[in-house]
PDB file of C-alpha atoms in Angstrom:
ATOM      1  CA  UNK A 167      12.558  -4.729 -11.442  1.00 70.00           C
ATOM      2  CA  UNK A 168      10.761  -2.116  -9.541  1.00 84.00           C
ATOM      3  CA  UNK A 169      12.861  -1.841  -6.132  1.00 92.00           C
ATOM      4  CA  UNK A 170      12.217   0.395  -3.242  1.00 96.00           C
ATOM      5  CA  UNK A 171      14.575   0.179  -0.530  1.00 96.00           C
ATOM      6  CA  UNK A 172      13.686   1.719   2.715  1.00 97.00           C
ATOM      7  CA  UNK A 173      15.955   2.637   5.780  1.00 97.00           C
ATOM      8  CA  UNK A 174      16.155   2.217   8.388  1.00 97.00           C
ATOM      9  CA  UNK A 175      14.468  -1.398   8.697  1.00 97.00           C
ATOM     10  CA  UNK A 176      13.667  -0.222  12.831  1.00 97.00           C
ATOM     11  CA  UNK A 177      14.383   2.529  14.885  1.00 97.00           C
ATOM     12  CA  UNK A 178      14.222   2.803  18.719  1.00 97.00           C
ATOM     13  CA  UNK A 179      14.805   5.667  20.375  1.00 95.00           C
ATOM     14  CA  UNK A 180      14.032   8.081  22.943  1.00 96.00           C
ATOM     15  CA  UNK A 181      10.819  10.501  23.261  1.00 96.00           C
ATOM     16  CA  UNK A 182      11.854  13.671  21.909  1.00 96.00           C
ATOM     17  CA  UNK A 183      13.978  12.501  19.197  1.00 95.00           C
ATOM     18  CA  UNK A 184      13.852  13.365  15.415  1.00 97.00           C
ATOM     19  CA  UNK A 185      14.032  10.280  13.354  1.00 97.00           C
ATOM     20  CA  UNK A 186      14.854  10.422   9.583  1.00 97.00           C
ATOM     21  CA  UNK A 187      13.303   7.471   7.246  1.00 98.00           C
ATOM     22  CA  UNK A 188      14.689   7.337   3.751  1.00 97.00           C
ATOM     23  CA  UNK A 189      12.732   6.075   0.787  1.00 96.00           C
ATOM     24  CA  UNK A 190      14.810   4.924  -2.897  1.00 96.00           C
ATOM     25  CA  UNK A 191      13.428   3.282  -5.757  1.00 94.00           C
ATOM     26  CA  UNK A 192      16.641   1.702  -6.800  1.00 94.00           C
ATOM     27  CA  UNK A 193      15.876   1.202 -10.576  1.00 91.00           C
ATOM     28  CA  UNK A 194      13.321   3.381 -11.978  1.00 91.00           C
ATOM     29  CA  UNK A 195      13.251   7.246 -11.323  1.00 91.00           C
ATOM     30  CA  UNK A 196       9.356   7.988  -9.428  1.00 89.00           C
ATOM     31  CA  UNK A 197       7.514  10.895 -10.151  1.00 83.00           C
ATOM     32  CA  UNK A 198       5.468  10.199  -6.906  1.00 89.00           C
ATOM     33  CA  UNK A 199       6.576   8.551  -3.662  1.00 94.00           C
ATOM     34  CA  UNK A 200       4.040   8.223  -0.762  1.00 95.00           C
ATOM     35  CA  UNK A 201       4.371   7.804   2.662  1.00 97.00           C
ATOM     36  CA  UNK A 202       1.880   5.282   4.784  1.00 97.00           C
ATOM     37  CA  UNK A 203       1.430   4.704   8.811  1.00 96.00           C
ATOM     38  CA  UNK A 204      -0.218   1.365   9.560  1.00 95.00           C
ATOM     39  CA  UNK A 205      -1.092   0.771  13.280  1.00 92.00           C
ATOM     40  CA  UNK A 206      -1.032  -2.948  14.361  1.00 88.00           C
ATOM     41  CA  UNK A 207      -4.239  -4.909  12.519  1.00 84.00           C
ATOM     42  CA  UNK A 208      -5.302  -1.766  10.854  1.00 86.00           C
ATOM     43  CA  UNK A 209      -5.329  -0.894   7.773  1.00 86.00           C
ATOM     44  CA  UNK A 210      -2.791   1.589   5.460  1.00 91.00           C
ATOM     45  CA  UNK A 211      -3.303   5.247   6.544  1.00 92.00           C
ATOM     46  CA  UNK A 212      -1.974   7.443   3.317  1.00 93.00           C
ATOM     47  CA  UNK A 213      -0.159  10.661   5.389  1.00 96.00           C
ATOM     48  CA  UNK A 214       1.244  12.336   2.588  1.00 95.00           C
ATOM     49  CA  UNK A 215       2.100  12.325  -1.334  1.00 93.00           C
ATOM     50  CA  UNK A 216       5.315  13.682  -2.445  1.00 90.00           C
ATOM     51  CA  UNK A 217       6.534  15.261  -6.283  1.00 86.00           C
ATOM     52  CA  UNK A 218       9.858  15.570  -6.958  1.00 82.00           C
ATOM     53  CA  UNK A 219      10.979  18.837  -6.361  1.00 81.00           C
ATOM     54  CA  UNK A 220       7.420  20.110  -5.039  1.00 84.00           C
ATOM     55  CA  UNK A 221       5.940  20.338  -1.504  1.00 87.00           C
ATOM     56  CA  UNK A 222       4.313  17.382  -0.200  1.00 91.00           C
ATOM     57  CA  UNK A 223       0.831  17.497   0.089  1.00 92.00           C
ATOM     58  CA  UNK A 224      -0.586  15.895   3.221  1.00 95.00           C
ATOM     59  CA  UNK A 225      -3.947  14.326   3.881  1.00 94.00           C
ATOM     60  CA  UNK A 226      -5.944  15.674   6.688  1.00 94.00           C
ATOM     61  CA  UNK A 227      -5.456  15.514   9.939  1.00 94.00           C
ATOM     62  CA  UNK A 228      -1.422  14.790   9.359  1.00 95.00           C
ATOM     63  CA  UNK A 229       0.828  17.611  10.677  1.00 94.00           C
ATOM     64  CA  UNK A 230       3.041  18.756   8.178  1.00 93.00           C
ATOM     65  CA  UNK A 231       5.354  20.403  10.980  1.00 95.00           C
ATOM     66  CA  UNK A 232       5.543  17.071  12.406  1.00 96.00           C
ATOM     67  CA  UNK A 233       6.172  15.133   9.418  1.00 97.00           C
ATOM     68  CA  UNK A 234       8.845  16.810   6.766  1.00 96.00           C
ATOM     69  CA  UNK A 235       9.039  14.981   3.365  1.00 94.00           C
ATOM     70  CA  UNK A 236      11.770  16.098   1.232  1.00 91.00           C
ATOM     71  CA  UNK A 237      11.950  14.878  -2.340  1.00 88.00           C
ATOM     72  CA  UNK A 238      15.045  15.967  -3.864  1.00 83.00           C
ATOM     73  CA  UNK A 239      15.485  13.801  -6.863  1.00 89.00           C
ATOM     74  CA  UNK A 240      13.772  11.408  -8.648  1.00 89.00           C
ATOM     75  CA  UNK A 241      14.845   8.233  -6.545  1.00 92.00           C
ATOM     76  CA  UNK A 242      14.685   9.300  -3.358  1.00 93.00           C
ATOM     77  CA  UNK A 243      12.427  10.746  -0.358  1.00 94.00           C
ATOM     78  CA  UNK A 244      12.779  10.950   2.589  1.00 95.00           C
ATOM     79  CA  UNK A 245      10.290  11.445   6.065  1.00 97.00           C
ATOM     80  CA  UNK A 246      11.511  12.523   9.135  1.00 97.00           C
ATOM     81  CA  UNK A 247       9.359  12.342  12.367  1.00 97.00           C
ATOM     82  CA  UNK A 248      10.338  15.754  14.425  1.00 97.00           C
ATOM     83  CA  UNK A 249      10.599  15.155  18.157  1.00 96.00           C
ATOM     84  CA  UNK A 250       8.542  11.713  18.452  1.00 96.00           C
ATOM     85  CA  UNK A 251       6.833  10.689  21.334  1.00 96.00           C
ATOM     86  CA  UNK A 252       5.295   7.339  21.980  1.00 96.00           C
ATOM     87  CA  UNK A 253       2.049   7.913  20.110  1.00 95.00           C
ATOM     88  CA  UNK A 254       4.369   7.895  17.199  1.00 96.00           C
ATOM     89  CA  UNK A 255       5.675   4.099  17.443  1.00 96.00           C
ATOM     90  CA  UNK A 256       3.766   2.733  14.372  1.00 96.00           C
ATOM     91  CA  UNK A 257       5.135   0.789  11.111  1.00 97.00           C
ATOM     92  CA  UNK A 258       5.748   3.587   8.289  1.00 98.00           C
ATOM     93  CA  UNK A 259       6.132   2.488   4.870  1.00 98.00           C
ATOM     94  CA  UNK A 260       6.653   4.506   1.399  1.00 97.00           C
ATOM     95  CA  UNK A 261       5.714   3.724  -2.206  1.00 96.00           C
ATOM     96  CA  UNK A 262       6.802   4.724  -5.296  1.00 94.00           C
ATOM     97  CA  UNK A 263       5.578   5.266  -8.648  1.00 89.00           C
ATOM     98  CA  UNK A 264       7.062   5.192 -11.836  1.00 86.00           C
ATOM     99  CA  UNK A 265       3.637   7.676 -13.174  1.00 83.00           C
ATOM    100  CA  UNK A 266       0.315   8.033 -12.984  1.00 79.00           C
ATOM    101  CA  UNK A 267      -2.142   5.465 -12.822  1.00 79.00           C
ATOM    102  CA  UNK A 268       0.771   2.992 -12.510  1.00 85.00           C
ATOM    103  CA  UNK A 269       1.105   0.479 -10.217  1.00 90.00           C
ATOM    104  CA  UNK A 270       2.850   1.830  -6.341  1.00 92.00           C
ATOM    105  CA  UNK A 271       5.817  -0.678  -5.345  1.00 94.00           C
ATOM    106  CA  UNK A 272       6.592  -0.701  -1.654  1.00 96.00           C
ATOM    107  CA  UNK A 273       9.676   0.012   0.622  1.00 97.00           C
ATOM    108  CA  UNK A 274       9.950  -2.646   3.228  1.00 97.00           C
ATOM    109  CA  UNK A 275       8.605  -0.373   5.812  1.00 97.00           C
ATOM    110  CA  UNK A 276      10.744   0.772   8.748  1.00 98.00           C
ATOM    111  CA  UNK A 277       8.756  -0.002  12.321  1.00 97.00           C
ATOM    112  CA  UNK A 278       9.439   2.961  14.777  1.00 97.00           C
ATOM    113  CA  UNK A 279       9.549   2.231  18.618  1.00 97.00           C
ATOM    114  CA  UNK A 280       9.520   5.997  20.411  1.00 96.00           C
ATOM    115  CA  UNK A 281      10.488   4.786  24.916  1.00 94.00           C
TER     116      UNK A 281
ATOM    117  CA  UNK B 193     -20.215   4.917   1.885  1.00 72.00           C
ATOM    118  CA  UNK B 194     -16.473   3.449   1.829  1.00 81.00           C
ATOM    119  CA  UNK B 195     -14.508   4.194  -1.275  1.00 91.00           C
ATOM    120  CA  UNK B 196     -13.296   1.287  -1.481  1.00 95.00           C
ATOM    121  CA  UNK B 197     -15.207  -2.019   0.478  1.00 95.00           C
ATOM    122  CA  UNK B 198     -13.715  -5.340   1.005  1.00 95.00           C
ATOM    123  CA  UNK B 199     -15.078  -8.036   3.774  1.00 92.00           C
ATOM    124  CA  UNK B 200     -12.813  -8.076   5.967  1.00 89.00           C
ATOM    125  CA  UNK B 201     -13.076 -12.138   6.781  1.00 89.00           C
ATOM    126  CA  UNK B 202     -11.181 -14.255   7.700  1.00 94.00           C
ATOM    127  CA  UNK B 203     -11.770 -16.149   4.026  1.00 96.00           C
ATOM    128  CA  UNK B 204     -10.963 -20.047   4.750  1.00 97.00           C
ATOM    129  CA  UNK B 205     -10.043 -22.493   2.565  1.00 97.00           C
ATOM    130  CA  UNK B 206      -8.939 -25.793   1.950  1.00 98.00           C
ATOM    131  CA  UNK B 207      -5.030 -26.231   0.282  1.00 98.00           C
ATOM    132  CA  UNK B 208      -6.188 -26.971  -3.426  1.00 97.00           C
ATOM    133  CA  UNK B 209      -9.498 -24.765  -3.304  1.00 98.00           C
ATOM    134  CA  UNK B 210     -10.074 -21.600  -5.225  1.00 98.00           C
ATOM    135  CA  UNK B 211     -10.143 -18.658  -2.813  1.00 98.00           C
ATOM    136  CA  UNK B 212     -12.446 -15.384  -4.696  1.00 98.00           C
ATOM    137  CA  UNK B 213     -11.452 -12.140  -3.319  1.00 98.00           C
ATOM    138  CA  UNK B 214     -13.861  -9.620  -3.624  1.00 97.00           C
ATOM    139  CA  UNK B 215     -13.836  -5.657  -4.192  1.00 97.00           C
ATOM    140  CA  UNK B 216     -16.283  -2.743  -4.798  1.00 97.00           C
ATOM    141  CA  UNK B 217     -14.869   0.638  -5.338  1.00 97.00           C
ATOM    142  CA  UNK B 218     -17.047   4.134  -5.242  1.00 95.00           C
ATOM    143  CA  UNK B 219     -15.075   6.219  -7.984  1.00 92.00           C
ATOM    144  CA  UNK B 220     -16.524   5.718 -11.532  1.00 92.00           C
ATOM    145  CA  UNK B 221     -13.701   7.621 -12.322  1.00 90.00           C
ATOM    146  CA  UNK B 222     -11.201   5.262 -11.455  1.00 92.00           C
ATOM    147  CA  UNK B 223      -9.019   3.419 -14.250  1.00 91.00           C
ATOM    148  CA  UNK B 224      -6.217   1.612 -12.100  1.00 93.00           C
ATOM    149  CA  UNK B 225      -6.952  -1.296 -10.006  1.00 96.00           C
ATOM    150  CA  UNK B 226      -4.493  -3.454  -7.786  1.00 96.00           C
ATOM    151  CA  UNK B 227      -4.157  -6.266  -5.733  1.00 98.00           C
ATOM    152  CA  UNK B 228      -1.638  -6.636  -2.983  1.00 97.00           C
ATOM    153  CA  UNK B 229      -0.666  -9.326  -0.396  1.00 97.00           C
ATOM    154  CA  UNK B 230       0.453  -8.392   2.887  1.00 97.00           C
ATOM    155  CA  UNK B 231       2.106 -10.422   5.269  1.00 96.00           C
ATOM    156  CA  UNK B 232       1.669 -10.114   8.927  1.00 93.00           C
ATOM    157  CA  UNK B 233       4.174  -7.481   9.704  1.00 92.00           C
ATOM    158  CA  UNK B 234       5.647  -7.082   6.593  1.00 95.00           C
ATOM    159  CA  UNK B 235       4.930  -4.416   3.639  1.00 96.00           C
ATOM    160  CA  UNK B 236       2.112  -5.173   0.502  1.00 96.00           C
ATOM    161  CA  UNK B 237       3.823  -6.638  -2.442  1.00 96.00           C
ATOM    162  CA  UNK B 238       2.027  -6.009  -5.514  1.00 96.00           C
ATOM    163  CA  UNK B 239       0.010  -9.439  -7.022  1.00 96.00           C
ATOM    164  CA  UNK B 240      -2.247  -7.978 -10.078  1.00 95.00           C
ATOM    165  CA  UNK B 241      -2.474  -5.160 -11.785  1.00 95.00           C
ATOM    166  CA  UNK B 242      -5.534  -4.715 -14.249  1.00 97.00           C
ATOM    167  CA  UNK B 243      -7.123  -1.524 -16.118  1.00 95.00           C
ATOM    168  CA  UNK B 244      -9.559  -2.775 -18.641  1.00 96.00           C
ATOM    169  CA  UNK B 245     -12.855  -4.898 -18.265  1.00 97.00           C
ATOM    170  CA  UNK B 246     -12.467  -8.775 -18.384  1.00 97.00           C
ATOM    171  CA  UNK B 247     -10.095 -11.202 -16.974  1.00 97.00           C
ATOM    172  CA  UNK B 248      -6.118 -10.763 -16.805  1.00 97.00           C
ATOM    173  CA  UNK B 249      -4.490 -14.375 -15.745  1.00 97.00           C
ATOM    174  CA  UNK B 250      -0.614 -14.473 -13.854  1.00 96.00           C
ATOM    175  CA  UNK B 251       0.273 -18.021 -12.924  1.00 97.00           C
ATOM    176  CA  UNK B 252      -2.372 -19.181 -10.430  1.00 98.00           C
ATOM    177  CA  UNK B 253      -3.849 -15.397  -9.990  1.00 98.00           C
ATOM    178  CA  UNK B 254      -6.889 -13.851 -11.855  1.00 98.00           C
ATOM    179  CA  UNK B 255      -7.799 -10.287 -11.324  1.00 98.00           C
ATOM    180  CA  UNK B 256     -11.568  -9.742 -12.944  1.00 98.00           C
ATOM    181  CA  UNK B 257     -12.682  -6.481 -13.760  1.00 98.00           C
ATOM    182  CA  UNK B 258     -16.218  -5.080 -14.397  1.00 97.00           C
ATOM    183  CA  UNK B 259     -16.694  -1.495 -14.344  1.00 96.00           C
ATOM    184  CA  UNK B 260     -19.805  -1.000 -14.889  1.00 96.00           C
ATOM    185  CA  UNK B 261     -20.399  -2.777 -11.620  1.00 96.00           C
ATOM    186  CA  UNK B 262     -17.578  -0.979 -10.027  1.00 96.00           C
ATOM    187  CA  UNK B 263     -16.763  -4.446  -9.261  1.00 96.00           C
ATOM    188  CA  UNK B 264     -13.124  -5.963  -9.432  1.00 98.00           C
ATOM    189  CA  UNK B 265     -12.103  -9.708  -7.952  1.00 98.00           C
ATOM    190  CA  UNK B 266      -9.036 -11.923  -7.531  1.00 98.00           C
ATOM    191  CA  UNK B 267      -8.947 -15.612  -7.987  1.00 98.00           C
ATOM    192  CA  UNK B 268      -6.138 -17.822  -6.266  1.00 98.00           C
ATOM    193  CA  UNK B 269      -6.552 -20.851  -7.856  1.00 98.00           C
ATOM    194  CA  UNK B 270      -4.726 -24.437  -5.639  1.00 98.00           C
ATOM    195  CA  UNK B 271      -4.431 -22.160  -2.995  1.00 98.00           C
ATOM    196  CA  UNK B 272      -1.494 -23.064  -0.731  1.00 97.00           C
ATOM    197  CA  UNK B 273      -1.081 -22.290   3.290  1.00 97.00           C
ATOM    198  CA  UNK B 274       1.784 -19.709   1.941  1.00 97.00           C
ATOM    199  CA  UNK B 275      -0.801 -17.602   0.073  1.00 98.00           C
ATOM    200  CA  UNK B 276      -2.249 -17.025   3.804  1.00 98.00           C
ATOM    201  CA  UNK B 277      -1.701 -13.720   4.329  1.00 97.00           C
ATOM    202  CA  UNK B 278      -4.363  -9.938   4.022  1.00 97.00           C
ATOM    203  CA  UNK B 279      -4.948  -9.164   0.678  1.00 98.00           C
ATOM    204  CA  UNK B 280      -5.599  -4.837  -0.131  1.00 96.00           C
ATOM    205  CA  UNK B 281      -7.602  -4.071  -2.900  1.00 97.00           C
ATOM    206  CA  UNK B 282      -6.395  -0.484  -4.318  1.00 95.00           C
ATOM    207  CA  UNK B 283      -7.651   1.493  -6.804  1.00 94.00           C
ATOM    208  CA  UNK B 284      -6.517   5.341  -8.243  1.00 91.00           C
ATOM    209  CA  UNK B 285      -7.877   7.883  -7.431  1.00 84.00           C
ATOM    210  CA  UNK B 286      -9.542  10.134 -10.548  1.00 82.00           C
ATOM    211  CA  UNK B 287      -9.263  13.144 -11.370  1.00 77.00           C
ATOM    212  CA  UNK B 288      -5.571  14.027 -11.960  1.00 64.00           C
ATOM    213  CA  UNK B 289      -4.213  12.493  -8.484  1.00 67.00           C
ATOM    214  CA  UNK B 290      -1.632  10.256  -8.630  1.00 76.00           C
ATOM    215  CA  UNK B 291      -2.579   8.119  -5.607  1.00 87.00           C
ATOM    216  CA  UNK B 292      -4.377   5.320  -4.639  1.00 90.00           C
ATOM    217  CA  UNK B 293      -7.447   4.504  -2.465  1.00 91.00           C
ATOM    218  CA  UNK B 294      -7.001   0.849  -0.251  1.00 92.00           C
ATOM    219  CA  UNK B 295      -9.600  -1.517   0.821  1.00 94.00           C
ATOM    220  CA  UNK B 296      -9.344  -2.436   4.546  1.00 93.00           C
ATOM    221  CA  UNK B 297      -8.324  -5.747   3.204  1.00 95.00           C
ATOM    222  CA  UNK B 298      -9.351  -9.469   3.592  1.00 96.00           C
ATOM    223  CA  UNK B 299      -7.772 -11.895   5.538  1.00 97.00           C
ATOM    224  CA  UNK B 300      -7.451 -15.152   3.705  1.00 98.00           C
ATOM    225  CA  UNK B 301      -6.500 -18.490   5.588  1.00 97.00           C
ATOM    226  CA  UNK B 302      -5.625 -21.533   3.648  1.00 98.00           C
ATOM    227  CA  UNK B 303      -5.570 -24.462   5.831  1.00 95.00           C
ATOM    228  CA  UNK B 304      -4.032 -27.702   4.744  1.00 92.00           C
TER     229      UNK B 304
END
């Protein structure tokens, strides 16, 4: 139990292009889903924590204009990276949550390549 | 002050050796504690889960918790080259947020 499917598994594209992750947790509904950026050997970066039907709320220093989260239903979220440049290429992966203080189960991650 | 500190290694240690993961964690507050395993280049994948002081045993895992030392560990016991991989401590966040705080992670090497 406690799938999260995450697509697409990479992206490459061209500088200026808006790319649109999806997040589902395939058998449990999630209260929360969270997005993460991890650059190569580093550690996750948390960018933003989204409620069903609520705004996301993003950590510092993430641009919310940059990064839209939509969470429309319980089993899915989705990020998409408006008009990515190169600075953007890093792995992204999103969590989800069945509730509070429970355990986050991860989305394969989807590795984004911005030429 | 991190919130949450892990040594970063690399751990080695023999196939069939015990490899002791360790975490500290700032947040009295928190009640929630993880373990994850990542893979180079892959996601984490959850390992342990534990909320309340003591041991909790899964197969050849132990997660040990002591919060009064703000102190939680994981135990690989005949650890195998395949367990090789970074291992993230998390641990929630308190008051009311539904998110968790990671540990840089350690890198854990089992050689054979």
């Amino acid at each position: 139990g406690a799938v999260v499917s995450q697509h697409p598994s990479w992206v490459i594209c061209k500088s200026g292009t808006s790319v649109k992750i999806e997040c589902r947790s395939l058998d449990f509904q999630a209260t929360t889903m969270f997005w993460y950026r991890q650059f190569p050997k580093q550690s996750l970066m948390l960018m933003a924590t989204s409620n069903e039907g609520s705004k996301a709320t993003y950590e510092q220093g993430v641009e919310k204009d940059k990064f839209l989260i939509n969470h429309a239903s319980l089993t899915l979220s989705t990020l998409t990276v408006t008009s990515a440049h190169p600075e953007d290429s890093s792995f992204y992966i999103c969590s989800a949550s069945p509730g509070s203080g429970q355990p986050q189960h991860f989305g394969d991650g989807t590795r984004l390549s911005i030429l | 002050q991190k919130e949450v500190e892990q040594n970063s290694g690399p751990l080695s240690v023999p196939e069939g050796a015990i490899a002791s993961l360790n975490c500290t964690y700032s947040d009295r507050g928190s009640q929630s504690f993880f373990w994850y395993r990542q893979y180079s280049g892959k996601s984490p994948e959850l390992i342990m889960f534990i909320y309340s002081n003591g041991d909790k045993e899964d197969g050849r895992f132990t997660a040990q918790l002591n919060k009064a030392s703000q102190y939680v560990s994981l135990l690989i016991r005949d650890s195998q080259p395949s367990d090789s991989a970074t291992y993230l401590c998390a641990v929630n966040k308190s008051g009311g947020y539904n998110k968790l705080i990671f540990g840089a992670g350690t890198r854990l090497a089992v050689h054979p």
